[in-house]
mmCIF file of C-alpha atoms in Angstrom:
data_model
loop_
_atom_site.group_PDB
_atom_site.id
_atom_site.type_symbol
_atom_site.label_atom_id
_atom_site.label_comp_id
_atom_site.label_asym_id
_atom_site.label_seq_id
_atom_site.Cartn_x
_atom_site.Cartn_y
_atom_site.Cartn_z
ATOM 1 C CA UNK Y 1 107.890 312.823 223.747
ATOM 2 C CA UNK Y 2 110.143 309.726 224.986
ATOM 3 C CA UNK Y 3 108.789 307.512 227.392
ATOM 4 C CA UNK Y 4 110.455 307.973 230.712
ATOM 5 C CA UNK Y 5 112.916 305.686 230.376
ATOM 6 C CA UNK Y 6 114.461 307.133 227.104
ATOM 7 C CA UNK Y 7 114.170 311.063 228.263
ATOM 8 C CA UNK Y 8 117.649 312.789 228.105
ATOM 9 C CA UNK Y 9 118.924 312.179 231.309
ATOM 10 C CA UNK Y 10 119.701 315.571 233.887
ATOM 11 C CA UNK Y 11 122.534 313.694 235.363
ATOM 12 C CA UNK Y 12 125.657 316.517 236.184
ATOM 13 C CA UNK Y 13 128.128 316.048 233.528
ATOM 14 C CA UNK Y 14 131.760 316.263 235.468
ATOM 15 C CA UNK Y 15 134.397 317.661 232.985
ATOM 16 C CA UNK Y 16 136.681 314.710 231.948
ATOM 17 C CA UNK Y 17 140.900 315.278 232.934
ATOM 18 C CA UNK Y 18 142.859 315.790 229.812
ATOM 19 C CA UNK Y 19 139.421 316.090 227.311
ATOM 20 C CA UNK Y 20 136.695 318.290 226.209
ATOM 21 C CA UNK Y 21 133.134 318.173 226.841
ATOM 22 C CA UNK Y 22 131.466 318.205 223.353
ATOM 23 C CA UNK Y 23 127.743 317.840 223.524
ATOM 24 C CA UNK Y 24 126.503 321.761 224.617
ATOM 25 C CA UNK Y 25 123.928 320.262 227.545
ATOM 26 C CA UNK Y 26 127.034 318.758 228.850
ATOM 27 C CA UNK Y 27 128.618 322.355 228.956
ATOM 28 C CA UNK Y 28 125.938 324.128 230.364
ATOM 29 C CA UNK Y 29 125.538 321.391 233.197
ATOM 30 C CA UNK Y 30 129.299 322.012 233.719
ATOM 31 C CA UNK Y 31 129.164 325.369 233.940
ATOM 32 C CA UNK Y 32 125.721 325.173 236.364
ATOM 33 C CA UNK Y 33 127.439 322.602 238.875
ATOM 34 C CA UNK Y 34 130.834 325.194 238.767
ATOM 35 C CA UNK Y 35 129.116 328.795 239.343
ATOM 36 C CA UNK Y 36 128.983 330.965 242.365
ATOM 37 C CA UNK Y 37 126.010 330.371 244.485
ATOM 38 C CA UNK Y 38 122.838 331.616 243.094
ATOM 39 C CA UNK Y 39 119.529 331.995 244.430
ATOM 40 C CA UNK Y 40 116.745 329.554 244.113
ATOM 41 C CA UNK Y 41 114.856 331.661 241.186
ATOM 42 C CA UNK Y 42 118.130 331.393 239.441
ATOM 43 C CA UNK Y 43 118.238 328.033 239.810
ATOM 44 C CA UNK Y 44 114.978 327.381 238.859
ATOM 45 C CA UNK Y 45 115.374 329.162 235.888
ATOM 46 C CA UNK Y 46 118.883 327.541 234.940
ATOM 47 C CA UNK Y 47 117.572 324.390 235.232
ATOM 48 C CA UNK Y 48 114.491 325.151 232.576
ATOM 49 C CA UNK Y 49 116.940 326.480 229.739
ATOM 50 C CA UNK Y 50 118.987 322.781 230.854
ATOM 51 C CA UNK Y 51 115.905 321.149 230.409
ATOM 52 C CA UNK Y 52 114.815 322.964 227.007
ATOM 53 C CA UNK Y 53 118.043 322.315 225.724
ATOM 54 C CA UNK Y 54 118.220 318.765 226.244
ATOM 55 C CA UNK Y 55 114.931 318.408 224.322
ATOM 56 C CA UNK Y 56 115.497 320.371 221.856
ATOM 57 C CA UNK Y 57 118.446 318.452 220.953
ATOM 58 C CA UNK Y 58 116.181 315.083 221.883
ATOM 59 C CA UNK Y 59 113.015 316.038 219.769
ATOM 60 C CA UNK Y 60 113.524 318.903 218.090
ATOM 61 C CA UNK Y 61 111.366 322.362 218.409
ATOM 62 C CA UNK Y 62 108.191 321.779 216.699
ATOM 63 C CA UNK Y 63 107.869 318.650 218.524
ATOM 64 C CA UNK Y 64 108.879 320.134 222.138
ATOM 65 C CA UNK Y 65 106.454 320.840 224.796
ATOM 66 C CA UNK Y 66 106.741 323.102 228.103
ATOM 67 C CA UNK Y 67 105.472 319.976 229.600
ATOM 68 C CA UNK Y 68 108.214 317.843 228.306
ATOM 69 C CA UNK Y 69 111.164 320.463 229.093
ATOM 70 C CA UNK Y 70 109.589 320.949 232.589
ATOM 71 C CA UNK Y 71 109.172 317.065 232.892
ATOM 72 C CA UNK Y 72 113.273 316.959 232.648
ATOM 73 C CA UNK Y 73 114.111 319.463 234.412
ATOM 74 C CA UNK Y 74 111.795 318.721 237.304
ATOM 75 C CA UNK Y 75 109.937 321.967 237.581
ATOM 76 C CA UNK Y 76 105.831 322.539 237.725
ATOM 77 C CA UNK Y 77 104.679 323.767 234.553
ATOM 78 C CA UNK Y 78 103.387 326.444 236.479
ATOM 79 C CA UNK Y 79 106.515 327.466 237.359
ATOM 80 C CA UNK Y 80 107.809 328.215 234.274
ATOM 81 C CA UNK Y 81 105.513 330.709 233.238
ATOM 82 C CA UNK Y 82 107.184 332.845 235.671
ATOM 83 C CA UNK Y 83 110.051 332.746 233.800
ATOM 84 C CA UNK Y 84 109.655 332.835 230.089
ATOM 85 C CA UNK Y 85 106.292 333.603 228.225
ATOM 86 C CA UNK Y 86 105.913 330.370 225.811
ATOM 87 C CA UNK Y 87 107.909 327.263 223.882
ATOM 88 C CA UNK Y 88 109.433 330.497 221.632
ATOM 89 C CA UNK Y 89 110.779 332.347 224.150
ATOM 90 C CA UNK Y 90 112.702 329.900 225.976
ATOM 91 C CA UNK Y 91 113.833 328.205 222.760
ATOM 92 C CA UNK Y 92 115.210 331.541 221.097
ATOM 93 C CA UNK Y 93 116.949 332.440 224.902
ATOM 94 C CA UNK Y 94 118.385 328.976 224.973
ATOM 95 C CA UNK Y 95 119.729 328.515 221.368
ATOM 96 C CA UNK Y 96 120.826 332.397 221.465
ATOM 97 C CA UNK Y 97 123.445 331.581 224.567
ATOM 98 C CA UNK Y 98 124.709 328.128 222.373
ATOM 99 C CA UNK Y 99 125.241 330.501 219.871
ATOM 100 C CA UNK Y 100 126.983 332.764 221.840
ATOM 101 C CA UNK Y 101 129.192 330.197 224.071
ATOM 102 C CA UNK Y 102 129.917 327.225 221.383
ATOM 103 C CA UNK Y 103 133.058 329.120 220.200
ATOM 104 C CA UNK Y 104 133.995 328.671 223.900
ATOM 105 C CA UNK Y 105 133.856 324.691 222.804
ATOM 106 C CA UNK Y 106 136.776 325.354 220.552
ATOM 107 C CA UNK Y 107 140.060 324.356 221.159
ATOM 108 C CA UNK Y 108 142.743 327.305 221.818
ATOM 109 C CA UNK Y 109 145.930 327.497 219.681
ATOM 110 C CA UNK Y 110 148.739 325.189 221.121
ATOM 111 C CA UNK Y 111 152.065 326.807 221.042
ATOM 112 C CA UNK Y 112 154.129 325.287 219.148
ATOM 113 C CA UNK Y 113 151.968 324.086 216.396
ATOM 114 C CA UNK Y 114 151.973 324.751 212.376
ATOM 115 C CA UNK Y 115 148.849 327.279 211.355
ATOM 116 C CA UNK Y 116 147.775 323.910 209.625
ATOM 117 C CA UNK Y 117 148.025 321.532 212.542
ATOM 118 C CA UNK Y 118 145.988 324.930 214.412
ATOM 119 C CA UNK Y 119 142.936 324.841 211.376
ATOM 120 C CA UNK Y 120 142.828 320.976 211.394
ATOM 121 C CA UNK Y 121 142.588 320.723 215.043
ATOM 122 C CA UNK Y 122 139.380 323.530 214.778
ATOM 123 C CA UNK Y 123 138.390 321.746 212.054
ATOM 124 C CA UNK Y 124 137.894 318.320 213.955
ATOM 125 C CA UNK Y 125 136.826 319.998 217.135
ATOM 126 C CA UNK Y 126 133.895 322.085 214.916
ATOM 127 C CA UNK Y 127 133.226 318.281 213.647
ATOM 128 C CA UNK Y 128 132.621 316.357 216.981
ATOM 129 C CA UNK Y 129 130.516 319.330 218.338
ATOM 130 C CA UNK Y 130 128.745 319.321 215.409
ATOM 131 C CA UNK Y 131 127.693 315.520 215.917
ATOM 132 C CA UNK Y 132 127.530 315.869 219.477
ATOM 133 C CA UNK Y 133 125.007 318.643 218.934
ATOM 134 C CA UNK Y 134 123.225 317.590 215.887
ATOM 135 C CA UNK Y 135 119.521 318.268 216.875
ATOM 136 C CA UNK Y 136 120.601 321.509 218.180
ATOM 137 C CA UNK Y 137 121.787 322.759 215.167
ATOM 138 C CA UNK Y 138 118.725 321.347 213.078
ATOM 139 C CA UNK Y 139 116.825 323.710 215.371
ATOM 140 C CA UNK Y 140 119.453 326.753 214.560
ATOM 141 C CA UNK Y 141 118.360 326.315 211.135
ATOM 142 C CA UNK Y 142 114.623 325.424 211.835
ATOM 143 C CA UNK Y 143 114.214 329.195 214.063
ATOM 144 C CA UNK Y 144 116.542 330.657 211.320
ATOM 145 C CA UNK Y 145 114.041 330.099 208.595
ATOM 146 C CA UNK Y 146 111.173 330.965 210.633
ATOM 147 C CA UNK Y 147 112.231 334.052 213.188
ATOM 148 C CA UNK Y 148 113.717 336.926 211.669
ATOM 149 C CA UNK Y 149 115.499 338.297 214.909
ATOM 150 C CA UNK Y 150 116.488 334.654 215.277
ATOM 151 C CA UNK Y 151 118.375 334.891 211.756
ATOM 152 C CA UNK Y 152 119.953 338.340 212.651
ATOM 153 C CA UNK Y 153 121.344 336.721 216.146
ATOM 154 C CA UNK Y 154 123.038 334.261 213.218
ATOM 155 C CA UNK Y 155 124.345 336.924 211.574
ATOM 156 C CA UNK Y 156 126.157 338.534 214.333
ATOM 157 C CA UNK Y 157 127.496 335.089 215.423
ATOM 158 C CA UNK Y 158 128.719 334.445 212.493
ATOM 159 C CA UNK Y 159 130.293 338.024 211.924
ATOM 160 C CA UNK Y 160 131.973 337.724 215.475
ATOM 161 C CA UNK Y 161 133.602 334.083 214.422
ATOM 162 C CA UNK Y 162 134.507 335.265 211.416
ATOM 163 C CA UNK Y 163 135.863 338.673 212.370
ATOM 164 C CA UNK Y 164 138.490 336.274 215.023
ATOM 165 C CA UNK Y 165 139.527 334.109 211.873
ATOM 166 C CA UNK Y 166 140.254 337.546 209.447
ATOM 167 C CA UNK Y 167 141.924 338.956 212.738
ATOM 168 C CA UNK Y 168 144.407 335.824 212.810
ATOM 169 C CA UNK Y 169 144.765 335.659 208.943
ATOM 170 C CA UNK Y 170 145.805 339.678 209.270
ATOM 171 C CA UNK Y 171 148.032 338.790 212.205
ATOM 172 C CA UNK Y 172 150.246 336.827 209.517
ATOM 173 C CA UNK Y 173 150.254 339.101 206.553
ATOM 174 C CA UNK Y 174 151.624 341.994 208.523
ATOM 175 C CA UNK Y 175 153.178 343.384 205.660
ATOM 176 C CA UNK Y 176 149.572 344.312 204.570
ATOM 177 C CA UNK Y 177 149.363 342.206 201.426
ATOM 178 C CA UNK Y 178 145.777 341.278 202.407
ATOM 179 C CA UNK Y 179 143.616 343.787 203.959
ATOM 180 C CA UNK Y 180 141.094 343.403 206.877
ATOM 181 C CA UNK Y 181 138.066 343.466 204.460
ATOM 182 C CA UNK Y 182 139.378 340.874 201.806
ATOM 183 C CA UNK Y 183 140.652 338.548 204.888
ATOM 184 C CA UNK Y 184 136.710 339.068 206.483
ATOM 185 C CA UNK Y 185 135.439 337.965 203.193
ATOM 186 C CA UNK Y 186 137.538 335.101 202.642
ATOM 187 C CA UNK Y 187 136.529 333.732 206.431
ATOM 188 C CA UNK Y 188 133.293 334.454 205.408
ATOM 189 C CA UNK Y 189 133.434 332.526 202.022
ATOM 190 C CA UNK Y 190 135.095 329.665 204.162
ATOM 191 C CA UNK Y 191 132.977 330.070 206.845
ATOM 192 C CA UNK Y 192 130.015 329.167 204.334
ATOM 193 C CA UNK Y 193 131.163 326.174 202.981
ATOM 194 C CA UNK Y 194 131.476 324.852 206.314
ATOM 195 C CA UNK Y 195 127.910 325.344 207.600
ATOM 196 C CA UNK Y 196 127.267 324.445 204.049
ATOM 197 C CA UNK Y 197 129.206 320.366 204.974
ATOM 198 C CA UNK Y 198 127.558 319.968 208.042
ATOM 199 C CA UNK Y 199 124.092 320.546 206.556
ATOM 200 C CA UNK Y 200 124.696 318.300 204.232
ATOM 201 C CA UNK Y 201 127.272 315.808 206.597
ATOM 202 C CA UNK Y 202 125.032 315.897 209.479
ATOM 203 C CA UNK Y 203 122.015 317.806 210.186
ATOM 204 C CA UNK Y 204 120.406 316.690 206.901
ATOM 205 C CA UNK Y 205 123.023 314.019 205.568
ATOM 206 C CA UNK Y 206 123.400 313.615 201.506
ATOM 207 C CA UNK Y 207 123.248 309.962 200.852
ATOM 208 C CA UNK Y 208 125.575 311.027 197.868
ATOM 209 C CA UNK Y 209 128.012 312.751 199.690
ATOM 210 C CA UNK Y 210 128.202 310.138 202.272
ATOM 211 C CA UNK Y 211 129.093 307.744 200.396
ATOM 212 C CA UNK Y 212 131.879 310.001 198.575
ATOM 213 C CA UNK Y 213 133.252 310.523 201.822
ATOM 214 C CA UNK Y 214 133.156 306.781 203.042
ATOM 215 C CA UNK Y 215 135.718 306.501 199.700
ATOM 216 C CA UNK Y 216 137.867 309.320 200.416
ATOM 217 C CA UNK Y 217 137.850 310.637 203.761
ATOM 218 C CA UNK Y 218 135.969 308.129 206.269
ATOM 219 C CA UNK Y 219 137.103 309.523 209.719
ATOM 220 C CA UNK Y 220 136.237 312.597 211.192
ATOM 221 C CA UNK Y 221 140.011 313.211 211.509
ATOM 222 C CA UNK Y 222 140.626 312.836 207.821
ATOM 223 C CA UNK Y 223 137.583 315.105 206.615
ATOM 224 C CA UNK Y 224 139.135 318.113 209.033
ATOM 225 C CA UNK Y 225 142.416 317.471 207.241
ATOM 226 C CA UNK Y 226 140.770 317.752 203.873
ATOM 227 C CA UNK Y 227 138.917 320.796 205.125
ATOM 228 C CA UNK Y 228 142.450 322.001 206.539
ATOM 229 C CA UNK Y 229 143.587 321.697 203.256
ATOM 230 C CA UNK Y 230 141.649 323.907 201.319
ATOM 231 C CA UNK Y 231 141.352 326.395 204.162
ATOM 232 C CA UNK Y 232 145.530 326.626 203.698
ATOM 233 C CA UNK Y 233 145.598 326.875 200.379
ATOM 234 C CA UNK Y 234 142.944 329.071 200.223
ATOM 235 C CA UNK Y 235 144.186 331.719 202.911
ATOM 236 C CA UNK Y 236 148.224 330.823 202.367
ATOM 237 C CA UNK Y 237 148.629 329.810 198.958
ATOM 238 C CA UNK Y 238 151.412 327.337 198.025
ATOM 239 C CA UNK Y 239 153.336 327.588 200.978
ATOM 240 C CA UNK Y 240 154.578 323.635 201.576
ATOM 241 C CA UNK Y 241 152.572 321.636 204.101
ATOM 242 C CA UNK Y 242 154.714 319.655 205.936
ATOM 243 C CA UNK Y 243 153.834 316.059 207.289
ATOM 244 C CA UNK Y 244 152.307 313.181 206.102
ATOM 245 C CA UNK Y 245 148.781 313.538 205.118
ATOM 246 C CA UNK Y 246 145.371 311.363 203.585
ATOM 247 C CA UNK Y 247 145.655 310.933 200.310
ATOM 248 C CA UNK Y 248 142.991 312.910 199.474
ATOM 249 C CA UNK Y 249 143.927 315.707 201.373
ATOM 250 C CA UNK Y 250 147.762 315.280 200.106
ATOM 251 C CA UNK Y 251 146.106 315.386 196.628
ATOM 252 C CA UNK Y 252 145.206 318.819 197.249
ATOM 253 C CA UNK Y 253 147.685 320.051 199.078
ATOM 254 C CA UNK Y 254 150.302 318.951 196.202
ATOM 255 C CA UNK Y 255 148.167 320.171 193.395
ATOM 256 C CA UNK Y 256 149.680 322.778 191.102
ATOM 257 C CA UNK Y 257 147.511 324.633 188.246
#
């Protein structure tokens, strides 16, 4: 563990006017400051999942100790054997709720906007959460591999996300040219190449495709467009996108076989 001067810091994160809070212990101390009044066993217990998550995302699991989460949250060790059994059970409990409540993170459609602009704007939001998050999710993968009702919660998080995107592709083929189990398996197919670039973009980042993207696309904004890209053509076929775009992701988007 950090000395005490680098430990993550449990100062209350205030949700900035007019911008998103990206980093999930950010979110969670949000949503702590904002709830209804609890009871000091709630509190207690709040601020030990707080504390678990921030160094989780600091050191990782394997590396974690109840001492070090109850160090940062300020809670006896004692203490939080009242609450959860070991390391395991608070790690699964925390990383279960990110699971659960990162879609939350996601930015709602704006009216007014192209289905494009909507995927590129999810796209870049996914991005920055990813980054902001980045030990978390090498810890989604490390419990994955290693707890099997870990890598079912996965599952049904994934099936839930990708259940809302085959919903909204259906939603805009109402004349039934696509049905509800080809539109699941195209988010899913999607779905996987994403988890797929931010294994290799950030979690455990390919020197090879790094430097590929520092040629093509080298801002976050520019990689969503690319990804964008292929998710339109992909769901929508040829239908024109409008605006100016990268040239990579114009490349694409312009490409006819």
């Amino acid at each position: 563990m950090k000395d005490k001067k680098s430990k993550p810091a449990a100062v209350p994160a205030t949700k900035p006017a007019g911008g998103p809070i990206l980093r999930y212990a950010d979110y969670l101390q949000h949503e702590i400051t904002h709830a209804p009044k609890r009871t000091k066993g709630e509190r207690t217990k709040e601020a030990l999942k707080l504390g678990a998550i921030r160094v989780l995302d600091d050191v990782g699991y394997h590396a974690m100790r109840v001492s070090d989460l109850c160090e940062v949250a300020e809670v006896g060790s004692a203490t939080f054997y009242l609450y959860f059994e070991n390391k395991a059970d608070i790690t699964l409990q925390v990383l279960s709720d990110y699971l659960a409540h990162g879609v939350d993170m996601l930015p709602e459609r704006v009216a007014g906007t192209s289905i494009f602009e909507t995927i590129c704007a999810s796209n870049l939001r996914w991005l920055e959460i990813g980054r902001a998050n980045a030990g978390l999710l090498r810890c989604v993968l490390q419990l994955g591999d290693e707890e099997p009702g870990f890598r079912d919660l996965i599952h049904r998080s994934n099936r839930a996300w990708y259940e809302r995107i085959a919903l909204s592709i259906s939603r805009r083929t109402p004349d039934g040219t696509i049905s509800e189990d080809a539109a699941l398996l195209a988010a899913y197919c999607l779905g996987a190449m994403m988890d797929e670039m931010a294994r290799k973009l950030i979690v455990y980042p390919d020197p090879h495709l790094l430097d590929l993207i520092s040629r093509t696309t080298p801002t976050d904004a520019q990689i969503a467009e690319f990804f964008a890209v292929l998710w339109h053509r992909s769901l929508y076929g040829g239908t024109p996108i409008k605006g100016t775009l990268a040239p990579a992701a114009r490349s694409v988007a312009d490409l006819h076989l």
